[in-house]
XYZ file of C-alpha atoms in Angstrom:
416
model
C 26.912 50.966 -3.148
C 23.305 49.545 -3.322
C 22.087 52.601 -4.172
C 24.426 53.055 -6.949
C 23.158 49.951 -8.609
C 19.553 50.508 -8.266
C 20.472 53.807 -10.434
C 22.610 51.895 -12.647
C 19.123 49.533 -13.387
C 17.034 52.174 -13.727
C 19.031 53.997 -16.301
C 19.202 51.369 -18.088
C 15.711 49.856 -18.321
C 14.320 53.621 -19.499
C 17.122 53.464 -22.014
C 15.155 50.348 -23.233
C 11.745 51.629 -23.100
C 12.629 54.742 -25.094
C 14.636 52.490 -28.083
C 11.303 50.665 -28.139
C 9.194 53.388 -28.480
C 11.643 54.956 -30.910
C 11.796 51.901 -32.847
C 7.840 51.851 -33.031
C 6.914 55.414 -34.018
C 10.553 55.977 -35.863
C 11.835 53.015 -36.998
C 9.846 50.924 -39.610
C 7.375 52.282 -41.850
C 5.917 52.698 -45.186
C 8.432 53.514 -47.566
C 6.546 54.884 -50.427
C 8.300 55.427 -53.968
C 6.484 56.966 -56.736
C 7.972 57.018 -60.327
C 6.037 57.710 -63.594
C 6.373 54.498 -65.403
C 4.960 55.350 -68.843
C 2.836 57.679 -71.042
C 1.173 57.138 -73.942
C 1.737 58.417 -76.646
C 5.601 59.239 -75.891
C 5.734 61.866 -76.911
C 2.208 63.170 -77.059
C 1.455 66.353 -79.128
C 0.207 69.232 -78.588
C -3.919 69.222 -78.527
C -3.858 65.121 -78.044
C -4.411 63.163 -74.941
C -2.135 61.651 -73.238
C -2.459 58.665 -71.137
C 0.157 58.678 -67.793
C 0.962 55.610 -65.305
C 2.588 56.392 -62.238
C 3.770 53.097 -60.247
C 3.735 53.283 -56.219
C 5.939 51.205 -54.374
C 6.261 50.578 -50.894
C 9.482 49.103 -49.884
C 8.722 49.806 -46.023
C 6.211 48.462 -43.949
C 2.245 47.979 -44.256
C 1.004 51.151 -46.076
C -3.129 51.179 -45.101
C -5.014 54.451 -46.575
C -3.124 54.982 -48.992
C -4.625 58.176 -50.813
C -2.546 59.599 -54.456
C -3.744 62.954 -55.885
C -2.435 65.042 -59.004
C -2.242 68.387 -59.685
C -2.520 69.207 -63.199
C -0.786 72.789 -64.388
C -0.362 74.282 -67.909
C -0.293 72.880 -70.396
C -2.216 69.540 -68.959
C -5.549 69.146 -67.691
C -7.661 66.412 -66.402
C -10.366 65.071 -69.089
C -13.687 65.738 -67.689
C -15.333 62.644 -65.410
C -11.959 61.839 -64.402
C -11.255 62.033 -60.752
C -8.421 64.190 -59.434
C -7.998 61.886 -56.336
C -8.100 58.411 -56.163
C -8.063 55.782 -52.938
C -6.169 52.985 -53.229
C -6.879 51.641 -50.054
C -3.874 49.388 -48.477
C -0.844 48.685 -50.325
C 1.096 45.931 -49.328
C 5.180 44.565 -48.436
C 7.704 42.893 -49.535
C 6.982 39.791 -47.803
C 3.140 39.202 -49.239
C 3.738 40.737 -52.996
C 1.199 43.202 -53.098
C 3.569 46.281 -52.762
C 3.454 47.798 -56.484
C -0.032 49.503 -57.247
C -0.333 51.604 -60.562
C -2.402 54.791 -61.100
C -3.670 56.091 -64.132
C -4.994 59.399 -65.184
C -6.060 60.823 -68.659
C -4.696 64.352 -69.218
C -5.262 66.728 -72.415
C -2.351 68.777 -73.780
C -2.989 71.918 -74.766
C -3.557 73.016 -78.422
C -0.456 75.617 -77.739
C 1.734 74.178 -75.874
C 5.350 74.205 -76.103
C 7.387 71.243 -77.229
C 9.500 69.913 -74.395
C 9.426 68.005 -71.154
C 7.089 69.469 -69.017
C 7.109 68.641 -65.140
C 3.892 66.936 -63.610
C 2.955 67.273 -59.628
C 1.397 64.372 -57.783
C 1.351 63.852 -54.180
C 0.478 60.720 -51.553
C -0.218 60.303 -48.105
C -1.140 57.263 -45.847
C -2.694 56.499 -42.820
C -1.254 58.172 -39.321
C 0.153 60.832 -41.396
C -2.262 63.935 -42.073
C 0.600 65.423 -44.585
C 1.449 65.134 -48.163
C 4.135 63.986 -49.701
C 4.591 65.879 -52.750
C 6.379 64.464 -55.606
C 7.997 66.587 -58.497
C 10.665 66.120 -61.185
C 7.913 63.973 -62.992
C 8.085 64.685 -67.018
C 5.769 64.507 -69.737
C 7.258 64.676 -73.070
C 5.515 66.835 -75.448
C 6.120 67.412 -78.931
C 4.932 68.162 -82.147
C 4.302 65.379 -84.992
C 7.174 66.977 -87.011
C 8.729 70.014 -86.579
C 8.526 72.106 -89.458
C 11.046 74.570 -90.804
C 9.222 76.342 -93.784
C 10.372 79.033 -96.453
C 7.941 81.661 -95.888
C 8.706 84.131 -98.560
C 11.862 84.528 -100.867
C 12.437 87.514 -103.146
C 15.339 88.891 -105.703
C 15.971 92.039 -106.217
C 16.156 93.079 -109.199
C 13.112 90.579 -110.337
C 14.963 89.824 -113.295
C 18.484 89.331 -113.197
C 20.026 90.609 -116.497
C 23.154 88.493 -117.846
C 26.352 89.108 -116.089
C 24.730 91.450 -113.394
C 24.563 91.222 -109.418
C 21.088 90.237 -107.690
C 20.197 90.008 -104.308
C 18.399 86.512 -102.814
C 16.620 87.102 -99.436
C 14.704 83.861 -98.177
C 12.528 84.273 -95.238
C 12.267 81.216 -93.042
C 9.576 80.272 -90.538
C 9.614 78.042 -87.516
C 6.148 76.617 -87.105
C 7.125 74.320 -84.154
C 6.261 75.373 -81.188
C 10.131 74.884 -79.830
C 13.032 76.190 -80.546
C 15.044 74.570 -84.103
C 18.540 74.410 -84.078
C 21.581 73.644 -85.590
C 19.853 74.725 -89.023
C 21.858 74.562 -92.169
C 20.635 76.285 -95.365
C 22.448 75.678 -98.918
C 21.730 76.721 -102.196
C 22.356 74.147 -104.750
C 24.452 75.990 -107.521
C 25.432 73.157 -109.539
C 23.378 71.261 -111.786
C 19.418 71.360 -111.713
C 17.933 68.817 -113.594
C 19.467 68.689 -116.840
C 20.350 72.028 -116.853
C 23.610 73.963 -115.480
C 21.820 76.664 -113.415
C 24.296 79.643 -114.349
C 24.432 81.398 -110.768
C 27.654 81.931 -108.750
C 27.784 83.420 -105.299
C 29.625 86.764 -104.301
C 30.924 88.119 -101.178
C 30.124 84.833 -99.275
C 29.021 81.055 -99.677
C 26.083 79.357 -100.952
C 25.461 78.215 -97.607
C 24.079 79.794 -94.412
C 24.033 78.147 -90.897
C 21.785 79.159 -87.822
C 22.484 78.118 -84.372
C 18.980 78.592 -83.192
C 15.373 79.334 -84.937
C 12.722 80.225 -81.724
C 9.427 78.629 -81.587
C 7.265 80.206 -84.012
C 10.336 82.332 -84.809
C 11.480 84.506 -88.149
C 14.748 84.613 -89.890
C 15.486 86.520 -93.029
C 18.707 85.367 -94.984
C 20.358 87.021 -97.596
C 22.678 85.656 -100.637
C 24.630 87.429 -102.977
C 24.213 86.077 -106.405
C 26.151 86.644 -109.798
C 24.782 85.558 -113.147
C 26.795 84.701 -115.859
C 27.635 86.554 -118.430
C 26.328 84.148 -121.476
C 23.298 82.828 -119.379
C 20.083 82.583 -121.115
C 17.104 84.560 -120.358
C 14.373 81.724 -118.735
C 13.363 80.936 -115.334
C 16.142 78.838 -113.360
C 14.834 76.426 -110.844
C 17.327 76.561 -107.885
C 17.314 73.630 -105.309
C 17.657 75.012 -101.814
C 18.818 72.334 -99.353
C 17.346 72.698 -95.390
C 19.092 70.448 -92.650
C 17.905 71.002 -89.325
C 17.099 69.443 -85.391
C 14.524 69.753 -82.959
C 14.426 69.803 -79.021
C 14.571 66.534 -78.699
C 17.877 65.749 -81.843
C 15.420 64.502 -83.969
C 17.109 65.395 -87.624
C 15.215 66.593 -89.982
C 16.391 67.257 -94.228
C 14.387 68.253 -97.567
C 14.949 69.728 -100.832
C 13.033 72.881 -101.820
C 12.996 74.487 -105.359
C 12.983 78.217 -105.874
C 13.156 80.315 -109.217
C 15.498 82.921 -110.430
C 14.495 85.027 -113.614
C 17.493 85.704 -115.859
C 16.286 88.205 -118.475
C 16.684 91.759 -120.067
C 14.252 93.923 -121.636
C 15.456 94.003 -124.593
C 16.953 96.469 -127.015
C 15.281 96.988 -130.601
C 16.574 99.554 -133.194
C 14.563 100.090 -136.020
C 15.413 102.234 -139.955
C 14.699 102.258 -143.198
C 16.978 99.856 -144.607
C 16.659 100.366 -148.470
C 13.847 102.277 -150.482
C 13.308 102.373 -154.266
C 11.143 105.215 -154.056
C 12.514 108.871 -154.064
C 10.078 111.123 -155.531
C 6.704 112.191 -155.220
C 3.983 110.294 -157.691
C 5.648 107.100 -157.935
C 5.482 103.713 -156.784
C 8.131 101.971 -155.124
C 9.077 98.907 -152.423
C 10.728 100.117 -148.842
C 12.756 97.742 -146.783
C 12.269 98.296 -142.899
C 15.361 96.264 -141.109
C 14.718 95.503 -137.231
C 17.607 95.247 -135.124
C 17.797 93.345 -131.593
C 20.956 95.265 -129.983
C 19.789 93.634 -126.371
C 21.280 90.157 -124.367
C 17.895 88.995 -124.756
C 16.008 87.008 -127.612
C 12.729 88.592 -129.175
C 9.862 86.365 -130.519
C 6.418 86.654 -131.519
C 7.678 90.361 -133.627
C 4.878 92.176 -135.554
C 5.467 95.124 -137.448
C 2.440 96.825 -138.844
C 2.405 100.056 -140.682
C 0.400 102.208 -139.977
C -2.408 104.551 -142.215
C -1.185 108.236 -142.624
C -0.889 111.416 -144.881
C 1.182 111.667 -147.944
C 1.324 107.335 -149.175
C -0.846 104.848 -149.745
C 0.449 101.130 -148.996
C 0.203 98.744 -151.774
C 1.158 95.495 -149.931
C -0.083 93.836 -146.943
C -0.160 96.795 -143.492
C 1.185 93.993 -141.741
C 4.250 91.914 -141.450
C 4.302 88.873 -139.131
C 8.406 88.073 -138.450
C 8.759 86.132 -135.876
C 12.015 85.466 -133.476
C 14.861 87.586 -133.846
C 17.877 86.112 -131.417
C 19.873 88.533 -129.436
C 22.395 90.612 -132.503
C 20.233 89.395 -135.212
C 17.924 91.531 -137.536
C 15.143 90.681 -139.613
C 13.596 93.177 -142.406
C 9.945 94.087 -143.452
C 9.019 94.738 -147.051
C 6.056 97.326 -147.647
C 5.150 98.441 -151.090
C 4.153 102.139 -151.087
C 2.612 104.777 -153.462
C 3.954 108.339 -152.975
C 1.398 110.902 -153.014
C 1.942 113.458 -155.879
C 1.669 116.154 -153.143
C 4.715 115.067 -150.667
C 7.664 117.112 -150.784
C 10.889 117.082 -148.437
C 9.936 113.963 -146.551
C 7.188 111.633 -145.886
C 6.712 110.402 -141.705
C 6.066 106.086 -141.420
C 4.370 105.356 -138.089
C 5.104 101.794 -137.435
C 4.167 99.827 -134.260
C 6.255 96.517 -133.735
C 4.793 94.134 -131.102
C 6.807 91.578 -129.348
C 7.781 89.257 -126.326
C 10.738 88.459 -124.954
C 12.556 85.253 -123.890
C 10.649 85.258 -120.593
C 7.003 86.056 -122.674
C 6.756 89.783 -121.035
C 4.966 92.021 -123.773
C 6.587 95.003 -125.278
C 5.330 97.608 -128.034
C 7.003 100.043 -129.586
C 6.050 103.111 -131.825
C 8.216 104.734 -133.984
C 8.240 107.758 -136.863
C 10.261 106.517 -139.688
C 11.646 109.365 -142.340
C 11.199 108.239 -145.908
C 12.739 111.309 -147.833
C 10.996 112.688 -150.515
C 12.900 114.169 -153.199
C 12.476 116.406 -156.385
C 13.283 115.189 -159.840
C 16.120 117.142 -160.716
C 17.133 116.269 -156.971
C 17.213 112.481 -157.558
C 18.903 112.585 -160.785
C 21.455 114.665 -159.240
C 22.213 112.526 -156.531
C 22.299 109.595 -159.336
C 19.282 108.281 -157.230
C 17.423 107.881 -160.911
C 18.315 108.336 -164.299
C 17.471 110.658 -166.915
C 15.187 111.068 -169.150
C 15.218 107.658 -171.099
C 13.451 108.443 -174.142
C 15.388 110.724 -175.666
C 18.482 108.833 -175.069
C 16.744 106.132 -177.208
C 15.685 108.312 -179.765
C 19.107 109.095 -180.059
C 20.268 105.629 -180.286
C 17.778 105.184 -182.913
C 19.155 108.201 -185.077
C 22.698 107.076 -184.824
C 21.765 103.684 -185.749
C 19.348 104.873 -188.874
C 21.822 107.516 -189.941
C 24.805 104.162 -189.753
C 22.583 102.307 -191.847
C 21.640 104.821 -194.886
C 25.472 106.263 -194.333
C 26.441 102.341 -195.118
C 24.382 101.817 -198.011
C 24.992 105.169 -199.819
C 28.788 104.311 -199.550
C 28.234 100.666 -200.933
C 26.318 102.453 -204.692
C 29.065 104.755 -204.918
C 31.961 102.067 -204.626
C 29.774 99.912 -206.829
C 29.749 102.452 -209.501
């Protein structure tokens, strides 16, 4: 029985020793917690520095030695002169208020680096303990001033849209972040522009094209099919082109660009002798030259100029300055000519007519203009002239002087 109680004791007392030594090498200790308590800027962009604060504190026991390091990866590095590792000797408890320490390091972003929260490694040890304690799921927010959503190119195809045709509008758009863009919503403004109706309807889809996501740096061509209308003046049409977008971080971005649409057609110009008052060789007569615009477009600036050539010599100005000429409208040029005693059958007019049109494009056009040529009998004929003149006054004449003696020889013999 003694001996049964002397093992009892014994059990018990090296049940106590070993909870002691437990509680002294397992029980209380340092309780080290390591947070990143600001960075400045927030966020910081790429190329910048960027100042970070990391706050240590020990909610344990008496922390002496206390050594914190950082490991800088892509896209941070340490400024040069500052130290990687840094002692900060004993930090304290609870009970005497020194238990919060802050650390501060200087890091530079990288000129290319990606917008987003990128992760930052530290790690701490203390005294009695030769191992780290490495920390993660630490963030640095980086991003760029304003993330920019540009229209890189846009083209139409044809250049010039003619009234009441189809054109296609491909816009290129760029994402010069250096994240991804999303939720990107593009619209073309059809309505009013200005003060001005622009005269533009879509076909086969909206006026509006939405994205879900543009990549960093990324490309996206868009395509709208456009109608013009029918009556729509040839000019340039300045189109607003609304851009909604977000970043990585929701930040919303909107702005108004312009583009331009050219409405136009080359135009259409007939061009004939419209009247002539000279039909035969040797004489001298005025031709009228009428110029037709058959085309949707207006004309302006039109010169006509006739040209030197065999078989007429021009009498009036070579050159007739007529100006604008709207879309089915004529205008006529007046040239006084001399026929050349020699021309028979015909006689060729080379005229060149120089104009613009609405949208100030240059045009010239040559033409051969037939001015016939005809024979006297021909023209007389054809009741183009009339006959000989002077003998149908001497005629006149005769009738009249044989009326007058016939009157006065019948007046003596009544008399007598």
């Amino acid at each position: 029985m003694k001996k049964l109680v002397v093992l009892v004791l014994f059990i018990m007392a090296t049940s106590l020793v070993s909870a002691a030594v437990s509680s002294e090498y397992y029980g209380e200790s340092p309780k080290i917690i390591v947070s990143l308590a600001n960075q400045d800027p927030d966020p910081v962009e790429p190329g910048k520095i960027v100042e970070v604060s990391f706050k240590m504190d020990n909610q344990g026991t008496l922390a002496n030695n206390v050594v914190f390091d950082i490991e800088p990866e892509y896209p941070f590095s340490l400024l040069p002169g500052e130290a990687k590792t840094k002692i900060l000797g004993t930090l304290g408890t609870s009970q005497n208020g020194e238990r919060t320490v802050f650390v501060k390091y200087k890091l530079k972003v990288d000129q290319n680096a990606v917008d987003g929260s990128h992760e930052i490694k530290v790690r701490y040890k203390t005294e009695n303990f030769d191992l780290w304690n490495m920390l993660e799921d630490l963030i640095i927010k980086v991003q760029s001033k304003d993330a920019i959503l540009s229209v890189e190119k846009y083209t139409t195809t044809p250049e010039v849209v003619a009234p009441g045709s189809k054109a296609k509008l491909m816009i290129g758009l760029r994402n010069h972040a250096s994240s991804i863009l999303k939720d990107v919503k593009i619209t073309l403004d059809l309505g009013k522009s200005g003060d001005e109706q622009t005269p533009f309807a879509p076909v086969g889809s909206t006026n509006e094209k939405v994205i879900s996501v543009v990549d960093a740096q990324g490309y996206i061509p868009l395509e709208f099919s456009l109608m013009a209308d029918p009556d729509a003046k040839s000019k340039v049409y300045k189109v607003p082109l609304k851009m909604q977008y977000s970043d990585i971080i929701n930040k919303n971005y909107s702005k108004t660009l312009i583009i331009a649409v050219v409405v136009g057609a080359e135009p259409d110009i007939s061009v004939y002798i419209d009247s002539t008052k000279v039909y035969t060789a040797g004489k001298t007569g005025e031709v009228t030259v009428k110029i037709v615009n058959k085309g949707l477009t207006d004309v302006k600036f039109l010169n006509v100029n006739l040209d030197k050539a065999d078989g007429y010599k021009v009498l009036s100005p070579y050159e007739v300055y007529l100006g604008n000429i709207d879309s089915d409208d004529y205008e006529t040029a007046d040239f006084k000519l001399g026929i050349d005693k020699t021309s028979k059958g015909k006689t060729i007019l080379p005229l060149t007519i120089e104009y613009k049109d609405a949208n100030n494009a240059d045009y010239k056009k040559k033409v051969n203009l037939e001015l016939p040529i005809y024979t006297s009998s021909e023209a007389k004929r054809l009741g183009l002239v009339e006959g000989n003149g002077k003998i149908k006054w001497i005629i006149v004449v005769i009738v009249i002087v044989g009326g007058f003696f016939g009157y006065r020889m019948w007046r003596k013999k009544h008399r007598k």
